[in-house]
Amino acid sequence: LTESYKLTEGEPQPARFAKALAHVFSNIPVIVREDEIIVGCRTSSVKGAPLYPENKSAWIEENLDGFGERDFQRAQISADDRRELRDDILPYWRGKTVEDRMNEIMPADLQVEMNKMVFTMMMQITYGIGHFTMNTSQILRRGLEAIMEDAKQAEAEAGSDESRAHFFRAARVVCEAAVMFARRHAEEARRLAALTDDPVRRHELEQMAVV
């Protein structure tokens, strides 16, 4: 994601995020584990978690060398990953994260109340990924290609409203990326099906590729 953002400086934000998602979907490993019939994972580890430095990066810098020593939610980060975070990723996001933008526009009195922990909304602001339920039923019912057509038409109808045009153009890129990501999984399932001697597993993998 950071690689992509470095290449799209100055472009509209919806375009940058859409291109970054497409870059992630194009480059992260596609993994089909033994005996799985529902596939897809966010990390190459069986038990792992992404860090989302674009949302909130200061806490990662503060804890980078201590994740493995925490009493709760202990996490192991390899030396190579720590080096990449410290040298290449985290410096880029200083002053550019969702949290940084939130602090720029938040009234001072509200910041005081936030710091008192009268209420907390940090998770909703900086970790919005996965915390909103979208209209999944529409995608399952109509398919991503239909959504892409809707976005294409909406972009054409946006006229001089550049903000709307940028949004719907980005929506098309995201849908195309999701289709490509599914096809990568299908290709991997077919590859594994051709390698296995187990007829039951071969059938499962072939059906997964179709789905």
PDB file of C-alpha atoms in Angstrom:
ATOM      1  CA  LEU A   1       0.000   0.000   0.000  1.00  0.00           C
ATOM      2  CA  THR A   2       2.813   2.386   0.862  1.00  0.00           C
ATOM      3  CA  GLU A   3       4.581   1.557  -2.405  1.00  0.00           C
ATOM      4  CA  SER A   4       1.470   2.630  -4.303  1.00  0.00           C
ATOM      5  CA  TYR A   5       0.915   5.817  -2.305  1.00  0.00           C
ATOM      6  CA  LYS A   6       4.478   6.908  -3.015  1.00  0.00           C
ATOM      7  CA  LEU A   7       3.682   6.681  -6.732  1.00  0.00           C
ATOM      8  CA  THR A   8       0.360   8.573  -6.646  1.00  0.00           C
ATOM      9  CA  GLU A   9       1.303  11.791  -4.828  1.00  0.00           C
ATOM     10  CA  GLY A  10      -0.938  14.636  -5.973  1.00  0.00           C
ATOM     11  CA  GLU A  11      -3.754  12.459  -7.344  1.00  0.00           C
ATOM     12  CA  PRO A  12      -7.293  12.614  -5.883  1.00  0.00           C
ATOM     13  CA  GLN A  13      -7.623  10.650  -2.657  1.00  0.00           C
ATOM     14  CA  PRO A  14     -10.268   8.178  -3.956  1.00  0.00           C
ATOM     15  CA  ALA A  15      -7.984   7.329  -6.886  1.00  0.00           C
ATOM     16  CA  ARG A  16      -4.999   6.862  -4.604  1.00  0.00           C
ATOM     17  CA  PHE A  17      -6.796   4.465  -2.303  1.00  0.00           C
ATOM     18  CA  ALA A  18      -8.324   2.499  -5.188  1.00  0.00           C
ATOM     19  CA  LYS A  19      -4.957   2.131  -6.905  1.00  0.00           C
ATOM     20  CA  ALA A  20      -3.350   1.126  -3.612  1.00  0.00           C
ATOM     21  CA  LEU A  21      -5.936  -1.596  -3.058  1.00  0.00           C
ATOM     22  CA  ALA A  22      -5.387  -2.851  -6.602  1.00  0.00           C
ATOM     23  CA  HIS A  23      -1.630  -2.854  -5.990  1.00  0.00           C
ATOM     24  CA  VAL A  24      -2.094  -4.902  -2.810  1.00  0.00           C
ATOM     25  CA  PHE A  25      -4.415  -7.389  -4.531  1.00  0.00           C
ATOM     26  CA  SER A  26      -1.943  -7.746  -7.397  1.00  0.00           C
ATOM     27  CA  ASN A  27       1.101  -8.404  -5.235  1.00  0.00           C
ATOM     28  CA  ILE A  28       0.241 -10.114  -1.953  1.00  0.00           C
ATOM     29  CA  PRO A  29       0.646 -13.902  -1.937  1.00  0.00           C
ATOM     30  CA  VAL A  30      -2.412 -15.933  -2.879  1.00  0.00           C
ATOM     31  CA  ILE A  31      -2.626 -18.774  -0.383  1.00  0.00           C
ATOM     32  CA  VAL A  32      -4.823 -21.879  -0.468  1.00  0.00           C
ATOM     33  CA  ARG A  33      -4.021 -23.929   2.615  1.00  0.00           C
ATOM     34  CA  GLU A  34      -4.338 -27.686   2.896  1.00  0.00           C
ATOM     35  CA  ASP A  35      -7.960 -28.810   3.457  1.00  0.00           C
ATOM     36  CA  GLU A  36      -9.368 -25.268   3.063  1.00  0.00           C
ATOM     37  CA  ILE A  37     -12.518 -24.879   1.032  1.00  0.00           C
ATOM     38  CA  ILE A  38     -13.106 -21.187   1.858  1.00  0.00           C
ATOM     39  CA  VAL A  39      -9.981 -19.200   1.058  1.00  0.00           C
ATOM     40  CA  GLY A  40      -8.627 -15.730   1.589  1.00  0.00           C
ATOM     41  CA  CYS A  41      -6.381 -14.294   4.268  1.00  0.00           C
ATOM     42  CA  ARG A  42      -4.939 -10.893   5.143  1.00  0.00           C
ATOM     43  CA  THR A  43      -1.468 -12.141   6.066  1.00  0.00           C
ATOM     44  CA  SER A  44       0.820 -14.990   5.044  1.00  0.00           C
ATOM     45  CA  SER A  45       0.795 -16.294   8.633  1.00  0.00           C
ATOM     46  CA  VAL A  46      -1.948 -18.608   9.863  1.00  0.00           C
ATOM     47  CA  LYS A  47      -2.372 -16.240  12.797  1.00  0.00           C
ATOM     48  CA  GLY A  48      -1.439 -12.692  11.879  1.00  0.00           C
ATOM     49  CA  ALA A  49      -2.724  -9.157  11.507  1.00  0.00           C
ATOM     50  CA  PRO A  50      -2.102  -6.190   9.213  1.00  0.00           C
ATOM     51  CA  LEU A  51      -1.011  -2.913  10.808  1.00  0.00           C
ATOM     52  CA  TYR A  52      -2.715  -0.197   8.655  1.00  0.00           C
ATOM     53  CA  PRO A  53      -0.031   2.515   8.978  1.00  0.00           C
ATOM     54  CA  GLU A  54      -2.080   4.776   6.682  1.00  0.00           C
ATOM     55  CA  ASN A  55      -4.690   5.075   9.428  1.00  0.00           C
ATOM     56  CA  LYS A  56      -2.544   5.437  12.517  1.00  0.00           C
ATOM     57  CA  SER A  57       1.235   4.988  12.494  1.00  0.00           C
ATOM     58  CA  ALA A  58       2.610   6.661  15.641  1.00  0.00           C
ATOM     59  CA  TRP A  59       1.566   3.776  17.886  1.00  0.00           C
ATOM     60  CA  ILE A  60       3.420   1.323  15.620  1.00  0.00           C
ATOM     61  CA  GLU A  61       6.626   3.328  15.899  1.00  0.00           C
ATOM     62  CA  GLU A  62       6.238   3.532  19.665  1.00  0.00           C
ATOM     63  CA  ASN A  63       5.727  -0.228  20.031  1.00  0.00           C
ATOM     64  CA  LEU A  64       7.846  -1.578  17.186  1.00  0.00           C
ATOM     65  CA  ASP A  65      10.469  -3.186  19.417  1.00  0.00           C
ATOM     66  CA  GLY A  66       8.036  -4.184  22.151  1.00  0.00           C
ATOM     67  CA  PHE A  67       5.255  -6.111  20.389  1.00  0.00           C
ATOM     68  CA  GLY A  68       6.823  -9.403  21.399  1.00  0.00           C
ATOM     69  CA  GLU A  69       7.055  -8.405  25.064  1.00  0.00           C
ATOM     70  CA  ARG A  70       3.509  -7.193  25.678  1.00  0.00           C
ATOM     71  CA  ASP A  71       1.347  -8.906  28.291  1.00  0.00           C
ATOM     72  CA  PHE A  72      -1.678  -8.891  25.979  1.00  0.00           C
ATOM     73  CA  GLN A  73      -1.975  -9.333  22.207  1.00  0.00           C
ATOM     74  CA  ARG A  74       1.687 -10.230  21.966  1.00  0.00           C
ATOM     75  CA  ALA A  75       2.910 -10.280  18.364  1.00  0.00           C
ATOM     76  CA  GLN A  76       6.162 -11.423  16.815  1.00  0.00           C
ATOM     77  CA  ILE A  77       7.618  -9.246  14.070  1.00  0.00           C
ATOM     78  CA  SER A  78      10.696 -10.447  12.239  1.00  0.00           C
ATOM     79  CA  ALA A  79      13.856  -8.360  12.166  1.00  0.00           C
ATOM     80  CA  ASP A  80      13.431  -7.811   8.414  1.00  0.00           C
ATOM     81  CA  ASP A  81       9.862  -6.608   8.858  1.00  0.00           C
ATOM     82  CA  ARG A  82      10.892  -4.280  11.677  1.00  0.00           C
ATOM     83  CA  ARG A  83      13.638  -2.836   9.506  1.00  0.00           C
ATOM     84  CA  GLU A  84      11.235  -2.292   6.599  1.00  0.00           C
ATOM     85  CA  LEU A  85       8.701  -0.619   8.877  1.00  0.00           C
ATOM     86  CA  ARG A  86      11.312   1.590  10.560  1.00  0.00           C
ATOM     87  CA  ASP A  87      13.231   2.600   7.428  1.00  0.00           C
ATOM     88  CA  ASP A  88      10.746   2.526   4.536  1.00  0.00           C
ATOM     89  CA  ILE A  89       7.119   2.528   5.653  1.00  0.00           C
ATOM     90  CA  LEU A  90       6.577   4.479   8.870  1.00  0.00           C
ATOM     91  CA  PRO A  91       8.668   7.558   7.913  1.00  0.00           C
ATOM     92  CA  TYR A  92       6.477   8.043   4.837  1.00  0.00           C
ATOM     93  CA  TRP A  93       3.250   8.172   6.864  1.00  0.00           C
ATOM     94  CA  ARG A  94       4.342  10.742   9.448  1.00  0.00           C
ATOM     95  CA  GLY A  95       1.860  13.612   9.224  1.00  0.00           C
ATOM     96  CA  LYS A  96      -0.227  11.876   6.523  1.00  0.00           C
ATOM     97  CA  THR A  97      -2.410   9.409   8.412  1.00  0.00           C
ATOM     98  CA  VAL A  98      -6.137   9.453   9.130  1.00  0.00           C
ATOM     99  CA  GLU A  99      -5.285  10.195  12.751  1.00  0.00           C
ATOM    100  CA  ASP A 100      -3.125  13.173  11.729  1.00  0.00           C
ATOM    101  CA  ARG A 101      -5.948  14.581   9.608  1.00  0.00           C
ATOM    102  CA  MET A 102      -8.450  14.022  12.429  1.00  0.00           C
ATOM    103  CA  ASN A 103      -6.267  15.959  14.845  1.00  0.00           C
ATOM    104  CA  GLU A 104      -5.900  18.803  12.339  1.00  0.00           C
ATOM    105  CA  ILE A 105      -9.625  19.420  12.093  1.00  0.00           C
ATOM    106  CA  MET A 106     -10.831  18.392  15.568  1.00  0.00           C
ATOM    107  CA  PRO A 107     -11.793  21.352  17.824  1.00  0.00           C
ATOM    108  CA  ALA A 108      -9.506  21.794  20.832  1.00  0.00           C
ATOM    109  CA  ASP A 109     -12.286  21.252  23.386  1.00  0.00           C
ATOM    110  CA  LEU A 110     -13.204  17.961  21.749  1.00  0.00           C
ATOM    111  CA  GLN A 111      -9.573  16.832  21.862  1.00  0.00           C
ATOM    112  CA  VAL A 112      -9.570  17.520  25.611  1.00  0.00           C
ATOM    113  CA  GLU A 113     -12.630  15.323  26.136  1.00  0.00           C
ATOM    114  CA  MET A 114     -11.136  12.604  23.955  1.00  0.00           C
ATOM    115  CA  ASN A 115      -7.951  12.648  26.041  1.00  0.00           C
ATOM    116  CA  LYS A 116     -10.033  12.330  29.219  1.00  0.00           C
ATOM    117  CA  MET A 117     -11.537   9.160  27.726  1.00  0.00           C
ATOM    118  CA  VAL A 118     -15.023  10.555  28.355  1.00  0.00           C
ATOM    119  CA  PHE A 119     -15.765   8.727  25.137  1.00  0.00           C
ATOM    120  CA  THR A 120     -13.574   7.002  22.601  1.00  0.00           C
ATOM    121  CA  MET A 121     -14.068   6.794  18.877  1.00  0.00           C
ATOM    122  CA  MET A 122     -10.502   6.142  17.790  1.00  0.00           C
ATOM    123  CA  MET A 123     -11.256   2.634  16.579  1.00  0.00           C
ATOM    124  CA  GLN A 124     -14.053   3.892  14.353  1.00  0.00           C
ATOM    125  CA  ILE A 125     -11.920   6.712  12.948  1.00  0.00           C
ATOM    126  CA  THR A 126      -8.565   5.053  12.463  1.00  0.00           C
ATOM    127  CA  TYR A 127      -9.609   1.421  11.963  1.00  0.00           C
ATOM    128  CA  GLY A 128     -12.717   1.844   9.845  1.00  0.00           C
ATOM    129  CA  ILE A 129     -11.695  -1.078   7.644  1.00  0.00           C
ATOM    130  CA  GLY A 130     -13.979  -3.941   8.614  1.00  0.00           C
ATOM    131  CA  HIS A 131     -16.073  -1.855  10.986  1.00  0.00           C
ATOM    132  CA  PHE A 132     -18.734  -0.871   8.461  1.00  0.00           C
ATOM    133  CA  THR A 133     -21.279  -3.202   6.890  1.00  0.00           C
ATOM    134  CA  MET A 134     -21.720  -2.430   3.211  1.00  0.00           C
ATOM    135  CA  ASN A 135     -24.479  -3.583   0.870  1.00  0.00           C
ATOM    136  CA  THR A 136     -22.971  -7.036   0.424  1.00  0.00           C
ATOM    137  CA  SER A 137     -26.276  -8.549  -0.664  1.00  0.00           C
ATOM    138  CA  GLN A 138     -26.347  -6.331  -3.753  1.00  0.00           C
ATOM    139  CA  ILE A 139     -22.911  -7.514  -4.825  1.00  0.00           C
ATOM    140  CA  LEU A 140     -23.810 -11.159  -4.270  1.00  0.00           C
ATOM    141  CA  ARG A 141     -27.108 -10.738  -6.115  1.00  0.00           C
ATOM    142  CA  ARG A 142     -25.921  -8.652  -9.091  1.00  0.00           C
ATOM    143  CA  GLY A 143     -22.189  -9.292  -9.318  1.00  0.00           C
ATOM    144  CA  LEU A 144     -19.245  -6.915  -9.452  1.00  0.00           C
ATOM    145  CA  GLU A 145     -19.505  -6.390 -13.211  1.00  0.00           C
ATOM    146  CA  ALA A 146     -22.979  -4.895 -12.738  1.00  0.00           C
ATOM    147  CA  ILE A 147     -21.637  -2.603 -10.020  1.00  0.00           C
ATOM    148  CA  MET A 148     -18.855  -1.542 -12.383  1.00  0.00           C
ATOM    149  CA  GLU A 149     -21.425  -0.641 -15.026  1.00  0.00           C
ATOM    150  CA  ASP A 150     -23.370   1.408 -12.477  1.00  0.00           C
ATOM    151  CA  ALA A 151     -20.186   3.247 -11.526  1.00  0.00           C
ATOM    152  CA  LYS A 152     -19.307   3.867 -15.163  1.00  0.00           C
ATOM    153  CA  GLN A 153     -22.741   5.374 -15.812  1.00  0.00           C
ATOM    154  CA  ALA A 154     -22.618   7.462 -12.640  1.00  0.00           C
ATOM    155  CA  GLU A 155     -19.198   8.780 -13.603  1.00  0.00           C
ATOM    156  CA  ALA A 156     -20.499   9.795 -17.031  1.00  0.00           C
ATOM    157  CA  GLU A 157     -23.459  11.550 -15.404  1.00  0.00           C
ATOM    158  CA  ALA A 158     -21.250  13.403 -12.926  1.00  0.00           C
ATOM    159  CA  GLY A 159     -20.481  16.056 -15.521  1.00  0.00           C
ATOM    160  CA  SER A 160     -18.441  18.869 -14.030  1.00  0.00           C
ATOM    161  CA  ASP A 161     -18.693  17.476 -10.498  1.00  0.00           C
ATOM    162  CA  GLU A 162     -15.117  16.259 -10.279  1.00  0.00           C
ATOM    163  CA  SER A 163     -15.510  14.892  -6.772  1.00  0.00           C
ATOM    164  CA  ARG A 164     -18.296  12.520  -7.846  1.00  0.00           C
ATOM    165  CA  ALA A 165     -16.436  11.545 -10.998  1.00  0.00           C
ATOM    166  CA  HIS A 166     -13.303  10.701  -9.013  1.00  0.00           C
ATOM    167  CA  PHE A 167     -15.335   8.608  -6.584  1.00  0.00           C
ATOM    168  CA  PHE A 168     -17.103   6.506  -9.216  1.00  0.00           C
ATOM    169  CA  ARG A 169     -13.911   6.076 -11.244  1.00  0.00           C
ATOM    170  CA  ALA A 170     -12.252   4.757  -8.086  1.00  0.00           C
ATOM    171  CA  ALA A 171     -15.213   2.434  -7.467  1.00  0.00           C
ATOM    172  CA  ARG A 172     -14.610   0.830 -10.856  1.00  0.00           C
ATOM    173  CA  VAL A 173     -10.925   0.325 -10.083  1.00  0.00           C
ATOM    174  CA  VAL A 174     -11.802  -1.327  -6.754  1.00  0.00           C
ATOM    175  CA  CYS A 175     -14.302  -3.686  -8.386  1.00  0.00           C
ATOM    176  CA  GLU A 176     -11.804  -4.616 -11.110  1.00  0.00           C
ATOM    177  CA  ALA A 177      -9.211  -5.301  -8.413  1.00  0.00           C
ATOM    178  CA  ALA A 178     -11.610  -7.556  -6.494  1.00  0.00           C
ATOM    179  CA  VAL A 179     -12.372  -9.549  -9.660  1.00  0.00           C
ATOM    180  CA  MET A 180      -8.657  -9.887 -10.392  1.00  0.00           C
ATOM    181  CA  PHE A 181      -7.999 -11.043  -6.816  1.00  0.00           C
ATOM    182  CA  ALA A 182     -10.685 -13.723  -7.107  1.00  0.00           C
ATOM    183  CA  ARG A 183      -9.193 -14.901 -10.406  1.00  0.00           C
ATOM    184  CA  ARG A 184      -5.760 -15.187  -8.787  1.00  0.00           C
ATOM    185  CA  HIS A 185      -7.279 -17.512  -6.189  1.00  0.00           C
ATOM    186  CA  ALA A 186      -9.016 -19.514  -8.928  1.00  0.00           C
ATOM    187  CA  GLU A 187      -5.721 -19.938 -10.779  1.00  0.00           C
ATOM    188  CA  GLU A 188      -4.013 -21.158  -7.618  1.00  0.00           C
ATOM    189  CA  ALA A 189      -6.840 -23.608  -6.917  1.00  0.00           C
ATOM    190  CA  ARG A 190      -6.556 -25.018 -10.450  1.00  0.00           C
ATOM    191  CA  ARG A 191      -2.773 -25.295 -10.093  1.00  0.00           C
ATOM    192  CA  LEU A 192      -3.117 -27.257  -6.873  1.00  0.00           C
ATOM    193  CA  ALA A 193      -5.876 -29.430  -8.350  1.00  0.00           C
ATOM    194  CA  ALA A 194      -3.526 -30.497 -11.119  1.00  0.00           C
ATOM    195  CA  LEU A 195      -0.869 -31.490  -8.573  1.00  0.00           C
ATOM    196  CA  THR A 196      -2.913 -33.560  -6.116  1.00  0.00           C
ATOM    197  CA  ASP A 197      -3.430 -37.323  -6.313  1.00  0.00           C
ATOM    198  CA  ASP A 198      -6.463 -37.130  -4.005  1.00  0.00           C
ATOM    199  CA  PRO A 199      -9.619 -37.196  -6.163  1.00  0.00           C
ATOM    200  CA  VAL A 200     -11.751 -35.705  -3.374  1.00  0.00           C
ATOM    201  CA  ARG A 201      -9.376 -32.796  -2.863  1.00  0.00           C
ATOM    202  CA  ARG A 202      -9.046 -32.317  -6.624  1.00  0.00           C
ATOM    203  CA  HIS A 203     -12.811 -31.961  -6.922  1.00  0.00           C
ATOM    204  CA  GLU A 204     -12.887 -29.489  -4.036  1.00  0.00           C
ATOM    205  CA  LEU A 205     -10.159 -27.363  -5.613  1.00  0.00           C
ATOM    206  CA  GLU A 206     -11.849 -27.418  -9.025  1.00  0.00           C
ATOM    207  CA  GLN A 207     -15.158 -26.329  -7.463  1.00  0.00           C
ATOM    208  CA  MET A 208     -13.363 -23.580  -5.538  1.00  0.00           C
ATOM    209  CA  ALA A 209     -11.929 -22.289  -8.814  1.00  0.00           C
ATOM    210  CA  VAL A 210     -15.414 -22.205 -10.349  1.00  0.00           C
ATOM    211  CA  VAL A 211     -16.861 -20.354  -7.342  1.00  0.00           C
TER     212      VAL A 211
END
